[in-house]
Tab-separated table of C-alpha atoms in Angstrom:
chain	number	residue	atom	x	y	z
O	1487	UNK	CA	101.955	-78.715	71.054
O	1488	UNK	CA	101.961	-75.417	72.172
O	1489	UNK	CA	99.357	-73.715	74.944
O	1490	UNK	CA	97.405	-72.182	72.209
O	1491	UNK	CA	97.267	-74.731	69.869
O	1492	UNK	CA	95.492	-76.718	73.147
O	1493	UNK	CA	93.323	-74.399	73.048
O	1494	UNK	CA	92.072	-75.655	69.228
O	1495	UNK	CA	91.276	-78.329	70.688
O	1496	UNK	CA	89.848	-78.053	74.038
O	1497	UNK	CA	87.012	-75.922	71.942
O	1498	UNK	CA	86.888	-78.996	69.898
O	1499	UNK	CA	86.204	-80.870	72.549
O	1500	UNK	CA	83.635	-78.149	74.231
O	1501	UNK	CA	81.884	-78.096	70.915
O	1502	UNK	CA	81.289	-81.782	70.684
O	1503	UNK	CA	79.759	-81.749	73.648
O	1504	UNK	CA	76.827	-79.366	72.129
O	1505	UNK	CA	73.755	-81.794	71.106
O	1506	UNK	CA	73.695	-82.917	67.611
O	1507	UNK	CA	77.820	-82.354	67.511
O	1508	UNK	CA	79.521	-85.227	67.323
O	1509	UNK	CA	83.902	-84.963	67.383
O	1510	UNK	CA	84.044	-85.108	63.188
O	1511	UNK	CA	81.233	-82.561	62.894
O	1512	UNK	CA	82.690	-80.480	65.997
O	1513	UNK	CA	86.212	-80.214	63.989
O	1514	UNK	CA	84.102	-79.743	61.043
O	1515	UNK	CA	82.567	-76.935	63.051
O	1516	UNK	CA	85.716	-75.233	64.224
O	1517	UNK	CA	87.806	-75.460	61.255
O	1518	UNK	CA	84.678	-72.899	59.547
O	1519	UNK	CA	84.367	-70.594	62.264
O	1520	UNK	CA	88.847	-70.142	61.977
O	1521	UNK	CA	88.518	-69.572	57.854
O	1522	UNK	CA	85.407	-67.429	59.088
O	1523	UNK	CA	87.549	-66.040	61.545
O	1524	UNK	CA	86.117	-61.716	61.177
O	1525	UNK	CA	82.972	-62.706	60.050
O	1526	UNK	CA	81.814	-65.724	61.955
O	1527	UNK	CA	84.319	-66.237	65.000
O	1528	UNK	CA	84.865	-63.404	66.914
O	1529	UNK	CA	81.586	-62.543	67.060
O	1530	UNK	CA	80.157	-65.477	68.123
O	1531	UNK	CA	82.856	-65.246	70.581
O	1532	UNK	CA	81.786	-62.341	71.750
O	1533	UNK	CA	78.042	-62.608	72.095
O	1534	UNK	CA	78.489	-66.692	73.110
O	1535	UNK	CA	80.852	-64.346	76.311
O	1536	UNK	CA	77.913	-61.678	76.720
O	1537	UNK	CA	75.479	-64.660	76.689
O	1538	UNK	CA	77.405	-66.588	79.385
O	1539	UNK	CA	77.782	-63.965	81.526
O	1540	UNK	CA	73.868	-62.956	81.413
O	1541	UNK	CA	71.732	-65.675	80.810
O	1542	UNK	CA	69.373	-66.914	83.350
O	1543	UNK	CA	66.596	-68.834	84.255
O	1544	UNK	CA	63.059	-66.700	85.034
O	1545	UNK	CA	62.572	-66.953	88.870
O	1546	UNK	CA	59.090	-66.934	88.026
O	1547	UNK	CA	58.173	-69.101	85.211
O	1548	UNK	CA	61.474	-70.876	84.292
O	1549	UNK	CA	62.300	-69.221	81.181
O	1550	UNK	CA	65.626	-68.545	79.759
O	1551	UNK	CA	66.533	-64.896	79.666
O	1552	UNK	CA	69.142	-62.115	81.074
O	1553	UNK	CA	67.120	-60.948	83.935
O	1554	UNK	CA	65.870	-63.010	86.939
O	1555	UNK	CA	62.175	-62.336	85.954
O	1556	UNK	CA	62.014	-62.905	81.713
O	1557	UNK	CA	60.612	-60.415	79.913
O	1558	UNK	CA	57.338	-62.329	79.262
O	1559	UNK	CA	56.803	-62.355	82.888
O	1560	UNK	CA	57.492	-58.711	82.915
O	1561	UNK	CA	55.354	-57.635	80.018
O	1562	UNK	CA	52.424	-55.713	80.611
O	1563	UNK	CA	50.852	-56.656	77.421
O	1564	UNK	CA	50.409	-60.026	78.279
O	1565	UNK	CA	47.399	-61.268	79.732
O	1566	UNK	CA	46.998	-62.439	82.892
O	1567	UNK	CA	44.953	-64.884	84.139
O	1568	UNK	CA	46.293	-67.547	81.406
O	1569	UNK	CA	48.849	-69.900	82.315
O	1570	UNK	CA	50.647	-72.154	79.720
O	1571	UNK	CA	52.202	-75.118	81.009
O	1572	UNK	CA	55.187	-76.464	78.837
O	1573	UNK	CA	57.710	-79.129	79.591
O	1574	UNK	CA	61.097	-77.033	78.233
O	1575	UNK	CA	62.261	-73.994	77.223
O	1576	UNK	CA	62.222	-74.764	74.065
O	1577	UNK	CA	58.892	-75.278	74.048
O	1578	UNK	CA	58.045	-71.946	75.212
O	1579	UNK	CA	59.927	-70.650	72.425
O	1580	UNK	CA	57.585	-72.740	69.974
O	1581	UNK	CA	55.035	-71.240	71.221
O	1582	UNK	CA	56.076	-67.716	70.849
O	1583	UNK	CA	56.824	-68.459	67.236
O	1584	UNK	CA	54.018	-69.278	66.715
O	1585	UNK	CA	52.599	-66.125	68.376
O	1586	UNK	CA	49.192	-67.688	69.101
O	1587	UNK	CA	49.474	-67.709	72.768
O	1588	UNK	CA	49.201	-63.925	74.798
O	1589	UNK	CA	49.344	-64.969	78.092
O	1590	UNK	CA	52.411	-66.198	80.028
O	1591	UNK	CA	54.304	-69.538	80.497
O	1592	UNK	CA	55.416	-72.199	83.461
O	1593	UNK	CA	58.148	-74.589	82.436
O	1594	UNK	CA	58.203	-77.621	84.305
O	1595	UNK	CA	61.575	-78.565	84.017
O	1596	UNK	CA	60.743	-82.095	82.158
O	1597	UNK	CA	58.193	-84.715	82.725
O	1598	UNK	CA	57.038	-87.158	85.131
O	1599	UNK	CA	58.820	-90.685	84.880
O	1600	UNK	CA	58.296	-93.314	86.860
O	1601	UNK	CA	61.257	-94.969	85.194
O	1602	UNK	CA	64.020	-92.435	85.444
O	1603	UNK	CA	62.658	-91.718	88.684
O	1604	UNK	CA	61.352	-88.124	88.337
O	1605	UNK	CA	58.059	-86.867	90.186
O	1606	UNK	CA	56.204	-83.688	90.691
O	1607	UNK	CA	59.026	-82.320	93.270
O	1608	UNK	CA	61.291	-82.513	90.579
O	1609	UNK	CA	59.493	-80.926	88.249
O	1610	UNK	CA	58.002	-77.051	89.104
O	1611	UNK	CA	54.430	-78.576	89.665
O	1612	UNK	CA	54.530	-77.000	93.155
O	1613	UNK	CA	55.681	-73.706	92.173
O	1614	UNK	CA	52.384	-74.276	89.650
O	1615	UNK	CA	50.384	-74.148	92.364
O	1616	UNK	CA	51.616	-71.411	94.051
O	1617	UNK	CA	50.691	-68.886	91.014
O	1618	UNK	CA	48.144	-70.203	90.610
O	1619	UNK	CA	46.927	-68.755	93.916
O	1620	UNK	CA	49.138	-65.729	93.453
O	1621	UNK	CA	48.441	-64.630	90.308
O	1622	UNK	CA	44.815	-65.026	90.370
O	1623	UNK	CA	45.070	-67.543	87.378
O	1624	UNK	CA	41.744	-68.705	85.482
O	1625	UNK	CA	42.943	-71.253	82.755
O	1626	UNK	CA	45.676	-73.445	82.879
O	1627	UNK	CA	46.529	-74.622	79.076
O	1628	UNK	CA	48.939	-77.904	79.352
O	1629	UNK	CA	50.907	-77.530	75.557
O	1630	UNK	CA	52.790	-80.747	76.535
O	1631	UNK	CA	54.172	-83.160	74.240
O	1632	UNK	CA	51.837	-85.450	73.003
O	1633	UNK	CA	54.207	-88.440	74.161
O	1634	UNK	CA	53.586	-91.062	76.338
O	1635	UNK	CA	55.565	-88.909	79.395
O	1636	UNK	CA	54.319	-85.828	78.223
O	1637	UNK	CA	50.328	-87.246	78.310
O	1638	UNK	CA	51.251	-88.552	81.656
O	1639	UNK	CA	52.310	-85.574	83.617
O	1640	UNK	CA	49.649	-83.854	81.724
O	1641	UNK	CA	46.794	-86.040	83.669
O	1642	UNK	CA	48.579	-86.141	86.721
O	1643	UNK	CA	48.415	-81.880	86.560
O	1644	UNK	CA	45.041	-81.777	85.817
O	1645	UNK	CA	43.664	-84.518	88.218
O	1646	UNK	CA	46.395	-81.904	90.393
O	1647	UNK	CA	44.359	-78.789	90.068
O	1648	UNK	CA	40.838	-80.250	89.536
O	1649	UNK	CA	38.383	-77.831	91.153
O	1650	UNK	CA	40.996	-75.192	91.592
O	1651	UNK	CA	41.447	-74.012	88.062
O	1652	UNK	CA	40.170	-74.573	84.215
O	1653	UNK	CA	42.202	-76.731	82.957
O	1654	UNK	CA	42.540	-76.815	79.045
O	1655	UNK	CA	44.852	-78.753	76.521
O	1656	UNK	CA	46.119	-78.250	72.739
O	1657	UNK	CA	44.076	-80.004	70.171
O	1658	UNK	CA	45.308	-82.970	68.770
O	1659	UNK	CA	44.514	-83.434	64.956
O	1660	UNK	CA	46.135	-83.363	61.151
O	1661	UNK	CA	48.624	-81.117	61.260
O	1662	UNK	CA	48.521	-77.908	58.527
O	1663	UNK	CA	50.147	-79.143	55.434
O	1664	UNK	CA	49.996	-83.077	56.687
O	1665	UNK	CA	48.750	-85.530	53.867
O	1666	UNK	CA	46.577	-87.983	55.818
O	1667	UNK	CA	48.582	-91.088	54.036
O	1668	UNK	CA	51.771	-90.229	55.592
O	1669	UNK	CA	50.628	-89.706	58.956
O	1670	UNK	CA	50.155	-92.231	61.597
O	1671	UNK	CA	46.779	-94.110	62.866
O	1672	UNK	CA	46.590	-92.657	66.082
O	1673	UNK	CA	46.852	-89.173	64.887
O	1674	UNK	CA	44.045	-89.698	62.278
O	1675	UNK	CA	41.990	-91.707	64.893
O	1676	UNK	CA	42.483	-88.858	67.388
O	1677	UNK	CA	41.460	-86.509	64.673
O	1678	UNK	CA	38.500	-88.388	63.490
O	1679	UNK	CA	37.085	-88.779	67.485
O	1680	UNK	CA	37.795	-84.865	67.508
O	1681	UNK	CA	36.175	-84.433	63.965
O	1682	UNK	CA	33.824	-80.767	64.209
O	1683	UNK	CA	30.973	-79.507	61.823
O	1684	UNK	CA	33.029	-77.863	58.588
C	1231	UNK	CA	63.372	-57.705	73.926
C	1232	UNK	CA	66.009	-55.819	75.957
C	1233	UNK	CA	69.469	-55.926	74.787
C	1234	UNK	CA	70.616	-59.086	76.182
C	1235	UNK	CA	67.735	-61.127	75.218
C	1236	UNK	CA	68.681	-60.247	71.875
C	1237	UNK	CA	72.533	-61.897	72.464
C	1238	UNK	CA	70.568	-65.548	73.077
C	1239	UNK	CA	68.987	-64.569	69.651
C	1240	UNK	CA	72.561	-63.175	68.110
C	1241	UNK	CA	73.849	-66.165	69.241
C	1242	UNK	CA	71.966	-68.542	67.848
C	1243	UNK	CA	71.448	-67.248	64.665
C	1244	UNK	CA	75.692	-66.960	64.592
C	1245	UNK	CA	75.470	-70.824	65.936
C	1246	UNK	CA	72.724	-72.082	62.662
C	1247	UNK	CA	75.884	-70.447	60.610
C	1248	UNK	CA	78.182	-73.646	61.345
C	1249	UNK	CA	78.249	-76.475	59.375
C	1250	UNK	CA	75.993	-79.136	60.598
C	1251	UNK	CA	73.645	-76.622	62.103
C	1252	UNK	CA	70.750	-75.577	61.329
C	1253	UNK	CA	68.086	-73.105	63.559
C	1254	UNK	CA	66.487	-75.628	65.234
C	1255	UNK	CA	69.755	-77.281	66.166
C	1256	UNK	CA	70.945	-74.275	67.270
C	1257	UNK	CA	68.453	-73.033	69.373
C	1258	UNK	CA	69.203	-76.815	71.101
C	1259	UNK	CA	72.291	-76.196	71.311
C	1260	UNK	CA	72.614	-72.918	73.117
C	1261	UNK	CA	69.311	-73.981	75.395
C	1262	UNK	CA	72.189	-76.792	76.038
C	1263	UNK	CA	74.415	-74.433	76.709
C	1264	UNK	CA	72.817	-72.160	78.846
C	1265	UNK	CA	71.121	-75.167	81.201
C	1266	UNK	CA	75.618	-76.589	81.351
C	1267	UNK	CA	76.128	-72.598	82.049
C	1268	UNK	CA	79.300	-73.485	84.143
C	1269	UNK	CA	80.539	-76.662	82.637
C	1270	UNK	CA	80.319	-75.698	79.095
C	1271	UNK	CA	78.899	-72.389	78.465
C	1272	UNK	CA	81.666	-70.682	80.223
C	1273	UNK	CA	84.441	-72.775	79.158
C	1274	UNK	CA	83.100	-72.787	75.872
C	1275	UNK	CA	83.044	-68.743	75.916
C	1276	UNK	CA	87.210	-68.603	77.316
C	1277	UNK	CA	88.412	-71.005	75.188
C	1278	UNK	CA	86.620	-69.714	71.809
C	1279	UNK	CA	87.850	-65.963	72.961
C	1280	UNK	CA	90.944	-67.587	72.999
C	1281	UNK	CA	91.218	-69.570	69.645
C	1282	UNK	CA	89.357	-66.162	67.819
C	1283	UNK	CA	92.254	-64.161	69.222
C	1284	UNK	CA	95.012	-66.382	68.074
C	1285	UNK	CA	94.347	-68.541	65.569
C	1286	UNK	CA	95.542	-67.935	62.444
C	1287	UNK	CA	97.002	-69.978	59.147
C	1288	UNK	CA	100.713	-71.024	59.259
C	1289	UNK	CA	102.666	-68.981	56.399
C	1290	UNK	CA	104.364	-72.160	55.647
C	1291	UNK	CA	102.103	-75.116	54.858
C	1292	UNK	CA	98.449	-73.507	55.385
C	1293	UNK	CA	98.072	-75.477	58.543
C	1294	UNK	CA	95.259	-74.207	61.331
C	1295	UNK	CA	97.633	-72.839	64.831
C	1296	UNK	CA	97.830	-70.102	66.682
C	1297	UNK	CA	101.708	-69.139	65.501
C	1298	UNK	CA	102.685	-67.909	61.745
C	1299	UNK	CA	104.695	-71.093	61.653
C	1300	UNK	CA	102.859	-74.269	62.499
C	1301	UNK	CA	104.171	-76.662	65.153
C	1302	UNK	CA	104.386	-79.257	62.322
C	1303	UNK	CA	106.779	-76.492	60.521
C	1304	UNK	CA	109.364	-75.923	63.357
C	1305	UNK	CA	109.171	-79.249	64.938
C	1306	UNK	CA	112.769	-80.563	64.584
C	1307	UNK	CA	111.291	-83.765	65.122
C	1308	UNK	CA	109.827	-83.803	61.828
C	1309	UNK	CA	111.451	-85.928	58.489
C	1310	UNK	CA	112.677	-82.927	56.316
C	1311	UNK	CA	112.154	-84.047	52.248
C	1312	UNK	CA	108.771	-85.326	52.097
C	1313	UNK	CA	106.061	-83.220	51.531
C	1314	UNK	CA	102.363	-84.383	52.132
C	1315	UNK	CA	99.949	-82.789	50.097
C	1316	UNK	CA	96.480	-82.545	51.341
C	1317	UNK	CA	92.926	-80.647	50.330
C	1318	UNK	CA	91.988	-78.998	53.322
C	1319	UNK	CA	93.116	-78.651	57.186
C	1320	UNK	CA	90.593	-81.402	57.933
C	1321	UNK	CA	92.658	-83.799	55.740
C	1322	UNK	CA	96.037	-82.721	57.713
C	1323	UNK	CA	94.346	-83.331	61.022
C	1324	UNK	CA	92.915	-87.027	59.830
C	1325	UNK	CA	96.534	-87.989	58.501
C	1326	UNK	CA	97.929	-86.325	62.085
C	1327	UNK	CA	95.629	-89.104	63.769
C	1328	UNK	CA	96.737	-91.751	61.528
C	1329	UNK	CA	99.889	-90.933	62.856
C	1330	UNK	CA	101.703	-92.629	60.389
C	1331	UNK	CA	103.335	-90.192	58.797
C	1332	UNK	CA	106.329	-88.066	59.803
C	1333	UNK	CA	106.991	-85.580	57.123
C	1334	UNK	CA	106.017	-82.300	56.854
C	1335	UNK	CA	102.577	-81.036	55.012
C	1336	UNK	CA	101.254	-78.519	52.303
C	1337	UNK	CA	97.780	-77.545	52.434
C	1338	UNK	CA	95.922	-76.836	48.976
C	1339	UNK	CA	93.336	-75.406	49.934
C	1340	UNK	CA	91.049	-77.070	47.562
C	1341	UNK	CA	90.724	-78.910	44.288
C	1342	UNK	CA	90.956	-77.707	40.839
C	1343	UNK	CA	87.540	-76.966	39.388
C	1344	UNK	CA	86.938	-75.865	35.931
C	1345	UNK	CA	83.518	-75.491	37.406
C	1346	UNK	CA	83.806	-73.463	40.004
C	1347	UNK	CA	86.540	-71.346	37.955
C	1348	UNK	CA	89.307	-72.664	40.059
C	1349	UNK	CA	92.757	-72.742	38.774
C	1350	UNK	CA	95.839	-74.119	39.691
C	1351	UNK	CA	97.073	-69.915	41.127
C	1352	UNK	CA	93.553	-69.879	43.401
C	1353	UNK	CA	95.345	-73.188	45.623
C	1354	UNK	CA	98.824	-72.507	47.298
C	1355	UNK	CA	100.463	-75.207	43.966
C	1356	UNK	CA	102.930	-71.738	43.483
C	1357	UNK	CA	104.262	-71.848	46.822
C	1358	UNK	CA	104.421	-75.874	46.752
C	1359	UNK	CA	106.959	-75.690	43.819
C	1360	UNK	CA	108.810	-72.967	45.767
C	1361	UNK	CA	109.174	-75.247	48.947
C	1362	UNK	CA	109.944	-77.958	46.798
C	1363	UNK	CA	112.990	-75.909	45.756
C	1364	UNK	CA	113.771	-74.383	49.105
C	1365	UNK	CA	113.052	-77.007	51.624
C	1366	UNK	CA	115.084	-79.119	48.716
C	1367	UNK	CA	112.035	-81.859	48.787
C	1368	UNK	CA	112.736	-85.559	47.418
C	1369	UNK	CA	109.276	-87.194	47.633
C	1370	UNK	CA	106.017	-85.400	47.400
C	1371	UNK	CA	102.960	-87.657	48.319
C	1372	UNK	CA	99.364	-86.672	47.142
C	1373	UNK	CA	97.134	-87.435	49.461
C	1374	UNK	CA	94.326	-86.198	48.157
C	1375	UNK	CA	90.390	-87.012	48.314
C	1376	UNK	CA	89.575	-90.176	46.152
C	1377	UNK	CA	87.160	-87.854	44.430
C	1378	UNK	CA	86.873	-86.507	40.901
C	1379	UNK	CA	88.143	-82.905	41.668
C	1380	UNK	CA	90.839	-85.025	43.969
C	1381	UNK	CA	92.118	-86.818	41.737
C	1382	UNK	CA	91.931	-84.209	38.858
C	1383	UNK	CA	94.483	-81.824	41.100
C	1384	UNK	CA	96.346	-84.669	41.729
C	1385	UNK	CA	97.069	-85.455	37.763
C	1386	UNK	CA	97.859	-82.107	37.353
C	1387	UNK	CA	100.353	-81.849	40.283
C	1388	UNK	CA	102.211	-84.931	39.427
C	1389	UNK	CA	102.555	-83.607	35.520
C	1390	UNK	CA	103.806	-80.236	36.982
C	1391	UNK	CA	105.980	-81.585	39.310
C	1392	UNK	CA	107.540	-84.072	36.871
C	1393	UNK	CA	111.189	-84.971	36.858
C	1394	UNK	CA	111.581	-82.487	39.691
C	1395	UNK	CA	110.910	-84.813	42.525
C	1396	UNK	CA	109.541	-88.237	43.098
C	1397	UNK	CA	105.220	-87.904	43.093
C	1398	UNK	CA	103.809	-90.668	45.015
C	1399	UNK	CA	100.332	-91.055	46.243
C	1400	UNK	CA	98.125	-92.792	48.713
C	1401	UNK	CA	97.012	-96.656	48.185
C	1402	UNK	CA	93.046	-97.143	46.973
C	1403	UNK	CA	91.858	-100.817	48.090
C	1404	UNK	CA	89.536	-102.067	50.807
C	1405	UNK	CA	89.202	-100.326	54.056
C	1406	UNK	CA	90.213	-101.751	56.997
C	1407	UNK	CA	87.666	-103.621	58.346
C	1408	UNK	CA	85.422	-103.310	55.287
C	1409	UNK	CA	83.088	-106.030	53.781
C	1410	UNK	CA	83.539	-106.836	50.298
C	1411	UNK	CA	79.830	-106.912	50.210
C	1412	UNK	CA	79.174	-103.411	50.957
C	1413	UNK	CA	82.158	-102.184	49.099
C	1414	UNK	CA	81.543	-100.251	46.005
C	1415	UNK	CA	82.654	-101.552	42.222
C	1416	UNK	CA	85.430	-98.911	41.545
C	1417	UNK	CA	87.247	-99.843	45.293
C	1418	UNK	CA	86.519	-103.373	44.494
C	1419	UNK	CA	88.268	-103.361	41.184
C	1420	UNK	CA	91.179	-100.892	42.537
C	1421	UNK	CA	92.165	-103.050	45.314
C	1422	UNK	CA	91.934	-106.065	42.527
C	1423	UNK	CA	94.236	-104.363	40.052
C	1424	UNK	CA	96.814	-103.225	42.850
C	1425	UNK	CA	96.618	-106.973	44.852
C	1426	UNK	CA	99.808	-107.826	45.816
C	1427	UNK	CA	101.497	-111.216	47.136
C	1428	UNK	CA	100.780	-112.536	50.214
């Protein structure tokens, strides 16, 4: 086995390290991208090279981006005043798709867990506080998951900034498109308690 | 969206191109990627500018390497006379692991499909009848997919290659480790009809 041909499969290797790559889907993976080679390879390889020499996290809010403050933080057409708490990155990114949201993020890095051992120094809760003090910030909006962690942290920020802040949360109901007889009880029953004149 | 922001975009709309991706997965995987920045992402990035530069298909058997003649091609290690047919580079690489044979290979490069309009000039069966006369071949062994298309190329290899070399092919019966109980009929029969004595 030559250098190069090591090479094959050290990216094999790198690739099944990705999540939701295993080593047969990796191979899978890398065996396209070489019949892809002009179409498909080299420029991933060249963008995946201008993306790891660039990408950062926001010093501000924790976003991914090229630029140590993200260009959400940066924007001037976002308003200010609105803080959206999310757990990850790809939360934030959620949100933007759905383009509902015109104010700007703080990613907390995760969530509390007692049993893995993570609490609010961990996560960017103190950093929270700062802008909120800095940035003159009027409603805090906690889009956390609605899982047992997520819920938890979410309480422990609001009891957090209690006095200090507004603190709102996402509604929790049927989703658009959700047929009530595939979804579970505690959805419906948090819908139902939530239920609002038609 | 400055320029680089728009690589993390390029990049994972290039990543939802691979097999076994899809957007979402890709956005978690180069997320992933970014937050393992110097234990994957850069790696990842050298090793794929790598493989992109020199990867290429060996002249000889169709093989995935980085040279125009495999490593399987000029190892002198390597039985000369037996020929191993396979499908695809995938196949190659799973008999490779098998390790159990020590012959040389010829990729296809796909089945025979009246379906898809593939013929028997579209695969590389041409240049296996040449190498069968050059490399002067005594035993050519199909191991092809146990699938229709599979076993429709390999009927149609073994009647073009008759009387010009010996065509074996790979044993069907129960998998290693399998359960008779969760075995389909056709495997169940197969490994009846070929039993042998113990």
């Amino acid at each position: 086995m030559n250098d190069a041909t090591r090479d094959i499969e050290a990216l094999i290797e790198l690739m099944a390290r990705l999540p939701g790559l295993g080593p047969r889907s990796a191979r899978r993976a890398v065996l396209h991208m070489i019949k892809k080679r002009a179409l498909l390879m080299i420029p991933l390889a060249d963008v995946l090279q201008n993306v790891a020499a660039s990408a950062r996290e926001c010093l501000t809010c924790g976003n991914v981006g090229t630029t140590d403050i993200c260009d959400i933080c940066t924007s001037e057409k976002r308003a200010t005043g609105e803080l959206c708490v999310v757990e990850d990155v790809a939360d934030l990114w959620a949100m933007e798709r759905a383009g509902a949201f015109k104010g700007r993020y703080h990613v907390l890095g995760g969530t509390l867990s007692a049993l893995d051992g993570v609490g609010p120094e961990d996560l960017s809760i103190p950093r929270l506080r700062d802008r909120i003090a800095d940035e003159n910030i009027t409603e805090v909006i906690l889009a956390l998951n609605a899982t047992v962690d997520g819920q938890t942290t979410a309480h422990y920020i609001a009891d957090a900034l209690e006095g200090r802040v507004t603190v709102t949360t996402l509604a929790q109901g049927v989703p658009i498109g959700g047929e009530l007889d595939y979804l579970d009880d505690g959805t419906i029953s948090a819908a139902l308690r939530a239920r609002k004149s038609f």
